[in-house]
Short mmCIF file of C-alpha atoms in Angstrom, two decimals:
data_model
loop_
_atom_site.label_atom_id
_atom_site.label_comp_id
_atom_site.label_asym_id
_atom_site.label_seq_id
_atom_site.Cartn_x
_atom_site.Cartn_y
_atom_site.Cartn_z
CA UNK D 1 -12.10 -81.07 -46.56
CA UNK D 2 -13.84 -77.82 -47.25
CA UNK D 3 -16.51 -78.44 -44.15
CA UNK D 4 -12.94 -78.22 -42.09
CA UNK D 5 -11.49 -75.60 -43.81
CA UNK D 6 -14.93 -73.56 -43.18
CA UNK D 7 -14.42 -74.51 -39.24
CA UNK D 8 -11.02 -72.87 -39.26
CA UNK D 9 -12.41 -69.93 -40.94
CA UNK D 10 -15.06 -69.47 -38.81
CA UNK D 11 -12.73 -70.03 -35.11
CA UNK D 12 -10.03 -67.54 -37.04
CA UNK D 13 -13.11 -64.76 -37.19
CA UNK D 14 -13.90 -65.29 -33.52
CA UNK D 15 -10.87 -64.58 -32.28
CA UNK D 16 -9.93 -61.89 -34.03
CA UNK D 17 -12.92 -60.21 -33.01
CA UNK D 18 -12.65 -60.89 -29.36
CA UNK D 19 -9.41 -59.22 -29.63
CA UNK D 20 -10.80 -56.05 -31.04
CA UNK D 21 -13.52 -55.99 -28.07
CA UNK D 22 -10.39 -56.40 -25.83
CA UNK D 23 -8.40 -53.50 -27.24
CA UNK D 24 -11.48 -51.44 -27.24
CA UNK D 25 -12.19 -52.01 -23.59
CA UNK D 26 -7.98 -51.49 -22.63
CA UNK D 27 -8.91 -48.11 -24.80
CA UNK D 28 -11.77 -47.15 -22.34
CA UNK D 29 -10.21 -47.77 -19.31
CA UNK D 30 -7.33 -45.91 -20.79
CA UNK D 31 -9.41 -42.46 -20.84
CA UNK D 32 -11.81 -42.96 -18.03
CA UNK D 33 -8.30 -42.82 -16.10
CA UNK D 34 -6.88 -40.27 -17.80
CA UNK D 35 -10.23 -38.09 -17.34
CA UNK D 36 -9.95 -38.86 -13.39
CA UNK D 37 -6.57 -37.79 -13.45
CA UNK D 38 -7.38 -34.53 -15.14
CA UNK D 39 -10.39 -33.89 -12.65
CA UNK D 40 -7.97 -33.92 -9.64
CA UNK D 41 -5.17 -31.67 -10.17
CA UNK D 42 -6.28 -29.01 -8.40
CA UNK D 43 -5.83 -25.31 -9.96
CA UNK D 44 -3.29 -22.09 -8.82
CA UNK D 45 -6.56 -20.34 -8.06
CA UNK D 46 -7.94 -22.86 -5.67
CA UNK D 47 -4.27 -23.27 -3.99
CA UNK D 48 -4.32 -19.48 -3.13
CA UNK D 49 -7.79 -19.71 -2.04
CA UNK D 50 -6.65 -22.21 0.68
CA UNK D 51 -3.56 -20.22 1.35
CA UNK D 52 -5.81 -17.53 2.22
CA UNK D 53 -8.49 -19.05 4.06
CA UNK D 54 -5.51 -20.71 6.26
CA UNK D 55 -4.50 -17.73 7.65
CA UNK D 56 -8.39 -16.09 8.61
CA UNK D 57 -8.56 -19.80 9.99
CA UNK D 58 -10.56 -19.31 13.75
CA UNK D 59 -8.12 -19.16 16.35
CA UNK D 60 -8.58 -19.03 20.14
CA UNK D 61 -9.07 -16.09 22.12
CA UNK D 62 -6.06 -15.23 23.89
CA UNK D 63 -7.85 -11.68 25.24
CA UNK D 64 -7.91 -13.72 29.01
CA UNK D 65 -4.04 -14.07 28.44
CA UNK D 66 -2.89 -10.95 27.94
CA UNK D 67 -1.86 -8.70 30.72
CA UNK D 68 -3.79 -5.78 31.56
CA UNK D 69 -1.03 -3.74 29.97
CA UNK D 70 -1.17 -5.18 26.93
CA UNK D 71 -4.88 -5.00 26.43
CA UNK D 72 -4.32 -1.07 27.31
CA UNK D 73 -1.72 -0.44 24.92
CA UNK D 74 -4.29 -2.47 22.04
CA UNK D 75 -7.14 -0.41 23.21
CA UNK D 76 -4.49 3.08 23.22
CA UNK D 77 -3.54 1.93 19.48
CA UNK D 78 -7.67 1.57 18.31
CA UNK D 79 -8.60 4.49 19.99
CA UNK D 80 -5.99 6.85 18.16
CA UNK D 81 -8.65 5.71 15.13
CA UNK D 82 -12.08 5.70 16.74
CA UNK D 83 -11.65 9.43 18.23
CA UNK D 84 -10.26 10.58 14.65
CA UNK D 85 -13.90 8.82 13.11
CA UNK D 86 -11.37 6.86 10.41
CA UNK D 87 -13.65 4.60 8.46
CA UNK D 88 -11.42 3.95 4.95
CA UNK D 89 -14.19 1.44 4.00
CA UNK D 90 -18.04 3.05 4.62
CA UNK D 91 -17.24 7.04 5.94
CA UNK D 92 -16.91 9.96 4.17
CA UNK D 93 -13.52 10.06 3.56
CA UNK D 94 -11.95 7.01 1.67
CA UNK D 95 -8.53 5.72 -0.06
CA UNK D 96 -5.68 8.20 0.66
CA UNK D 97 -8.27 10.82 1.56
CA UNK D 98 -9.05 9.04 5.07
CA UNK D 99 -5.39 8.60 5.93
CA UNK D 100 -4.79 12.21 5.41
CA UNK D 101 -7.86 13.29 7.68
CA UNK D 102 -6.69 10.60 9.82
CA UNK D 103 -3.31 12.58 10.05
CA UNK D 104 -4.63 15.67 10.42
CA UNK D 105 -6.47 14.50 13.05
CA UNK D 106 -4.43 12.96 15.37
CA UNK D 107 -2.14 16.20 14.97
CA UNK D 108 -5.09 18.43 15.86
CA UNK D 109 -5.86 16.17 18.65
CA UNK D 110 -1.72 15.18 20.35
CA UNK D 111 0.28 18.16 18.38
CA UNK D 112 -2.19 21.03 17.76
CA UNK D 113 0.53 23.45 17.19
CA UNK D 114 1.75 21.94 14.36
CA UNK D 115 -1.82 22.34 12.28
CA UNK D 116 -1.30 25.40 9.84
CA UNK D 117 -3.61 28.38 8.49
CA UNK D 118 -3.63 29.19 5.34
CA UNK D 119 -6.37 31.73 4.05
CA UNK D 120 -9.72 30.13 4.45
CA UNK D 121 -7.85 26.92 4.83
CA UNK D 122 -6.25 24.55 7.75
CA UNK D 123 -3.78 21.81 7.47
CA UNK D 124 -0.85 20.06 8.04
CA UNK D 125 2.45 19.98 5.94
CA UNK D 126 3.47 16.85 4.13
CA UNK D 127 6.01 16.00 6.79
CA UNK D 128 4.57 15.88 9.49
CA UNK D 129 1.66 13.73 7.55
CA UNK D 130 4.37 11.26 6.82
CA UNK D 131 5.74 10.44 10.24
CA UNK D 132 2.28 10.23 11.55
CA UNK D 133 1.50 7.76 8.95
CA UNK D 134 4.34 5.61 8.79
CA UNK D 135 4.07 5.58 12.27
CA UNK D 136 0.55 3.71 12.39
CA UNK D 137 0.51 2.43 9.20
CA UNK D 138 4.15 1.80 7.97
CA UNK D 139 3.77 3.75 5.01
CA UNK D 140 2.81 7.25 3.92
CA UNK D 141 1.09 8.26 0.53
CA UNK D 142 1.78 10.89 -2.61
CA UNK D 143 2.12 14.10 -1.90
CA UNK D 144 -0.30 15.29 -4.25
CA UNK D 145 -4.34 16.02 -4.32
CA UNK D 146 -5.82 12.35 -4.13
CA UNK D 147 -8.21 11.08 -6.83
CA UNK D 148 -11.37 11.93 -6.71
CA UNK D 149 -10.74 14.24 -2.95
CA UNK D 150 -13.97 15.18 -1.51
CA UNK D 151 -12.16 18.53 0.47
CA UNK D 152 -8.58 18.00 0.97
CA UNK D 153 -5.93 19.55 -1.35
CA UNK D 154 -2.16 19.34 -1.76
CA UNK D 155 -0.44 22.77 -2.53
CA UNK D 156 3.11 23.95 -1.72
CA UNK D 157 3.96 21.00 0.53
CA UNK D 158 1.20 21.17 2.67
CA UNK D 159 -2.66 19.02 2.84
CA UNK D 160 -5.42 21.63 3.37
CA UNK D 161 -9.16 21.74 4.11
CA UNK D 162 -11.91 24.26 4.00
CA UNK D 163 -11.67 25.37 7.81
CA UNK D 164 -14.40 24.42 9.78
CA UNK D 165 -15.70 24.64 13.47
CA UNK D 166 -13.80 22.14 15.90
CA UNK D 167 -15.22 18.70 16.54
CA UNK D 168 -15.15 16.87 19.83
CA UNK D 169 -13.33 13.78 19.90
CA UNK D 170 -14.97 11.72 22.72
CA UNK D 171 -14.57 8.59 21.33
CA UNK D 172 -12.11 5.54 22.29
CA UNK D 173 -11.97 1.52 21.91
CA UNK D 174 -11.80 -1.31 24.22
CA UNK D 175 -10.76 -4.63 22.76
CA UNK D 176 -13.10 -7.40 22.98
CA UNK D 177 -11.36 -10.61 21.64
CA UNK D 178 -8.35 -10.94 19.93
CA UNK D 179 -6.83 -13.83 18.15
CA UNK D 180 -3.07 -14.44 16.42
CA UNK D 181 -3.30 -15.37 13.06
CA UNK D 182 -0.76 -17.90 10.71
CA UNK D 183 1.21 -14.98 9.39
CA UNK D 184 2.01 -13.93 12.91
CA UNK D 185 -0.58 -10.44 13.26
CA UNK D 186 -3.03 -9.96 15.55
CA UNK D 187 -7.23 -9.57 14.97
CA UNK D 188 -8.85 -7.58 16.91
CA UNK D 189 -12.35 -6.83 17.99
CA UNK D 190 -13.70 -3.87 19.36
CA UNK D 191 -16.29 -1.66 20.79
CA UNK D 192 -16.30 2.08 20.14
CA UNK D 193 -17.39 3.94 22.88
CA UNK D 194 -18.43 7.68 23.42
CA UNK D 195 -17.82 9.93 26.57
CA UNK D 196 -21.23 12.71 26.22
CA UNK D 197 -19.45 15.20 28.58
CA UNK D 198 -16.44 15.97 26.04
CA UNK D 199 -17.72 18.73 23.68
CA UNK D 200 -16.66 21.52 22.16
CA UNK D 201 -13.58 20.40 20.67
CA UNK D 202 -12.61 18.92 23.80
CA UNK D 203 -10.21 15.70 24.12
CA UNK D 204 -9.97 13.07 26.76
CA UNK D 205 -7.30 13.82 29.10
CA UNK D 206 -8.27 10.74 31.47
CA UNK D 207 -6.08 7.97 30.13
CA UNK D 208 -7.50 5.21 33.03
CA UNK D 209 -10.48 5.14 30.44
CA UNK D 210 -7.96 2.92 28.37
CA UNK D 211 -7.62 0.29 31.07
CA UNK D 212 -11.50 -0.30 31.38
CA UNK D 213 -13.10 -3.49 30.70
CA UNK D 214 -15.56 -3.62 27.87
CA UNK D 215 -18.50 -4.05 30.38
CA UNK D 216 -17.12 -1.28 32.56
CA UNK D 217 -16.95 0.74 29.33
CA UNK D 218 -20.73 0.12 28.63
CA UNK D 219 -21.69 0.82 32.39
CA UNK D 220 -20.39 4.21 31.68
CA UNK D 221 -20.22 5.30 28.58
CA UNK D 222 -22.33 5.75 25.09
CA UNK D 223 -21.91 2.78 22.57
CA UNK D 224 -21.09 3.64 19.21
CA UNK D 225 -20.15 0.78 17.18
CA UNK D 226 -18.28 -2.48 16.80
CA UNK D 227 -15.80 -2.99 14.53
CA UNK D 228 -12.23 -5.34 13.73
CA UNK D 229 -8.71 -4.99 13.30
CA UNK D 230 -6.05 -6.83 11.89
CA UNK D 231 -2.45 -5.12 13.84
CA UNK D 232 1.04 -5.88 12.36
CA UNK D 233 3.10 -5.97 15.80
CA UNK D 234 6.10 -3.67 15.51
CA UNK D 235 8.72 -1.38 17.83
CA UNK D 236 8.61 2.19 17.48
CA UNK D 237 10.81 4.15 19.71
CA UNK D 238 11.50 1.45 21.65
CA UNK D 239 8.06 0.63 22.84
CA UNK D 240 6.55 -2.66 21.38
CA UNK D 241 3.29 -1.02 19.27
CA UNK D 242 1.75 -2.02 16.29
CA UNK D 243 0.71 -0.75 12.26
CA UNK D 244 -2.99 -1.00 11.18
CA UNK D 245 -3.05 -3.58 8.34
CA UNK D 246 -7.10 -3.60 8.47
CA UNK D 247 -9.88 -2.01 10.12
CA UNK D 248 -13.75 -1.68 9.31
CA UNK D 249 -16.31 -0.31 11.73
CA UNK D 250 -20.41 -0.09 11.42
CA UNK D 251 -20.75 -2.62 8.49
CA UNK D 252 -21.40 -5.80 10.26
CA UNK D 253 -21.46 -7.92 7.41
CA UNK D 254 -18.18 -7.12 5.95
CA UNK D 255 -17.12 -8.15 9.45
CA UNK D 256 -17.94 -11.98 9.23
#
C-alpha cells in the first residue's frame, strides 16, 4: 500500500512539472512574437523619409520630347538667374539678401529706368522688388534690412547698395536634361555659359542664343558652370512660365 501510494506521488510530480515547462515555453513564444512585432512597425520618421525619396525618385529624360520652344522658354527662365550670378546656396549673397540682388538685377538688366539714386547709394523700391519676385519665385520677402546683410539696406521703402561700377552680364543657360518629378515640377540641368565679347555693362540683345543646343553653346561660347533646378510650372500673363523652387550652381556635390 504505501509502495503504491509513493508511485502516485511520484507520476503526480511529473506531470505537474511538465506542465510548468509547457507554460514556460507558451511564455517564450509569447514575447519572441511580441518583440518581432515591435521590430516591424516602421516609424513617422522613416515614412517621411520614403515620402521624400519618392518624389527625387530618377525619372526619364524627356529633354528629346520637348519642342524646341519649350526648351527655349526653360533655357529664357535659367538664364534670367545665371546673367544676374544668383547663387542663394555658395555666392556672396545668401537668404533674402540674394533674392534682393537678384531683383535688382534683373531690373538693372530688362527695366533700367526703374533703378533709383540715392546719395552714394543705388536701388530699387520695395515694389517693384515684389513683382519681380513673385513673379519668379511666387513670393516676395520683408521689407526690412535682412539678417546679417552683407551691403544691402532697407530705408524709406526702397533696397539700396553702395553704388558701384556696372558689371557685364554675359552669361545665359541651356538646359541639358530635364525630368518631371511625383509632385508634378520639373528638374532641370544646366550649363552656364559666358559670351567674352559683352563687357562693360553690356547685355545680350541676341535672343537666338536661347535656342542653341548645349553643344552649339560650347562650340561658341565660354563654360562657366553646371548647375540644377527644380521649376514649379505656372501662367503668368498668359504665357505658360514657371517659379524657381530650387537652384544650386558650382557645388557639384550638393548636386547628386
Amino acid at each position: 500500500m504505501k509502495k503504491r501510494l509513493l508511485v502516485l506521488l511520484i507520476v503526480s510530480l511529473l506531470v505537474l512539472t511538465a506542465c510548468g515547462k509547457s507554460e514556460d515555453v507558451k511564455n517564450t513564444d509569447t514575447k519572441n512574437n511580441g518583440e518581432e512585432n515591435v521590430q516591424t512597425v516602421p516609424e513617422n520618421g522613416d515614412e517621411e523619409k520614403t515620402e521624400q525619396q519618392d518624389n527625387s525618385e530618377e525619372t526619364e529624360n524627356i529633354i528629346n520630347t520637348m519642342s524646341s520652344e519649350e526648351k527655349r522658354e526653360m533655357n529664357i527662365f535659367l538664364s534670367n538667374f545665371s546673367e544676374a550670378f544668383y547663387n542663394p546656396v555658395s555666392g556672396f549673397y545668401r537668404g533674402d539678401e540674394a533674392k534682393i540682388d537678384f531683383a535688382y538685377t534683373h531690373i538693372t538688366i530688362n527695366s533700367s529706368e526703374k533703378v533709383v539714386a540715392e546719395d552714394y547709394y543705388m536701388g530699387i523700391t520695395a515694389e517693384d522688388m515684389d513683382i519681380v519676385l513673385n513673379r519668379f519665385f511666387g513670393e516676395s520677402i520683408p521689407h526690412k534690412t535682412p539678417e546679417n546683410s552683407k551691403r544691402w539696406v532697407y530705408k524709406n521703402g526702397k533696397f539700396l547698395v553702395p553704388a558701384a561700377s556696372g558689371d557685364s552680364y554675359g552669361n545665359f543657360s541651356i538646359v541639358t536634361e530635364v525630368r518631371v518629378l511625383k509632385d508634378g515640377n520639373y528638374e532641370a540641368l544646366f550649363n552656364v555659359y559666358n559670351d567674352p565679347e559683352i563687357v562693360g555693362g553690356d547685355i545680350i540683345t541676341d535672343k537666338t542664343i536661347y535656342s542653341l543646343t548645349d553643344s552649339e553653346a560650347s562650340d561658341r561660347y565660354v563654360f562657366v558652370e553646371r548647375g540644377k533646378a527644380v521649376l514649379k510650372p505656372k501662367t503668368h500673363n498668359g504665357k505658360q512660365t514657371y517659379e524657381l523652387v530650387h537652384y544650386i550652381v558650382e557645388n557639384e556635390k550638393a548636386m547628386q
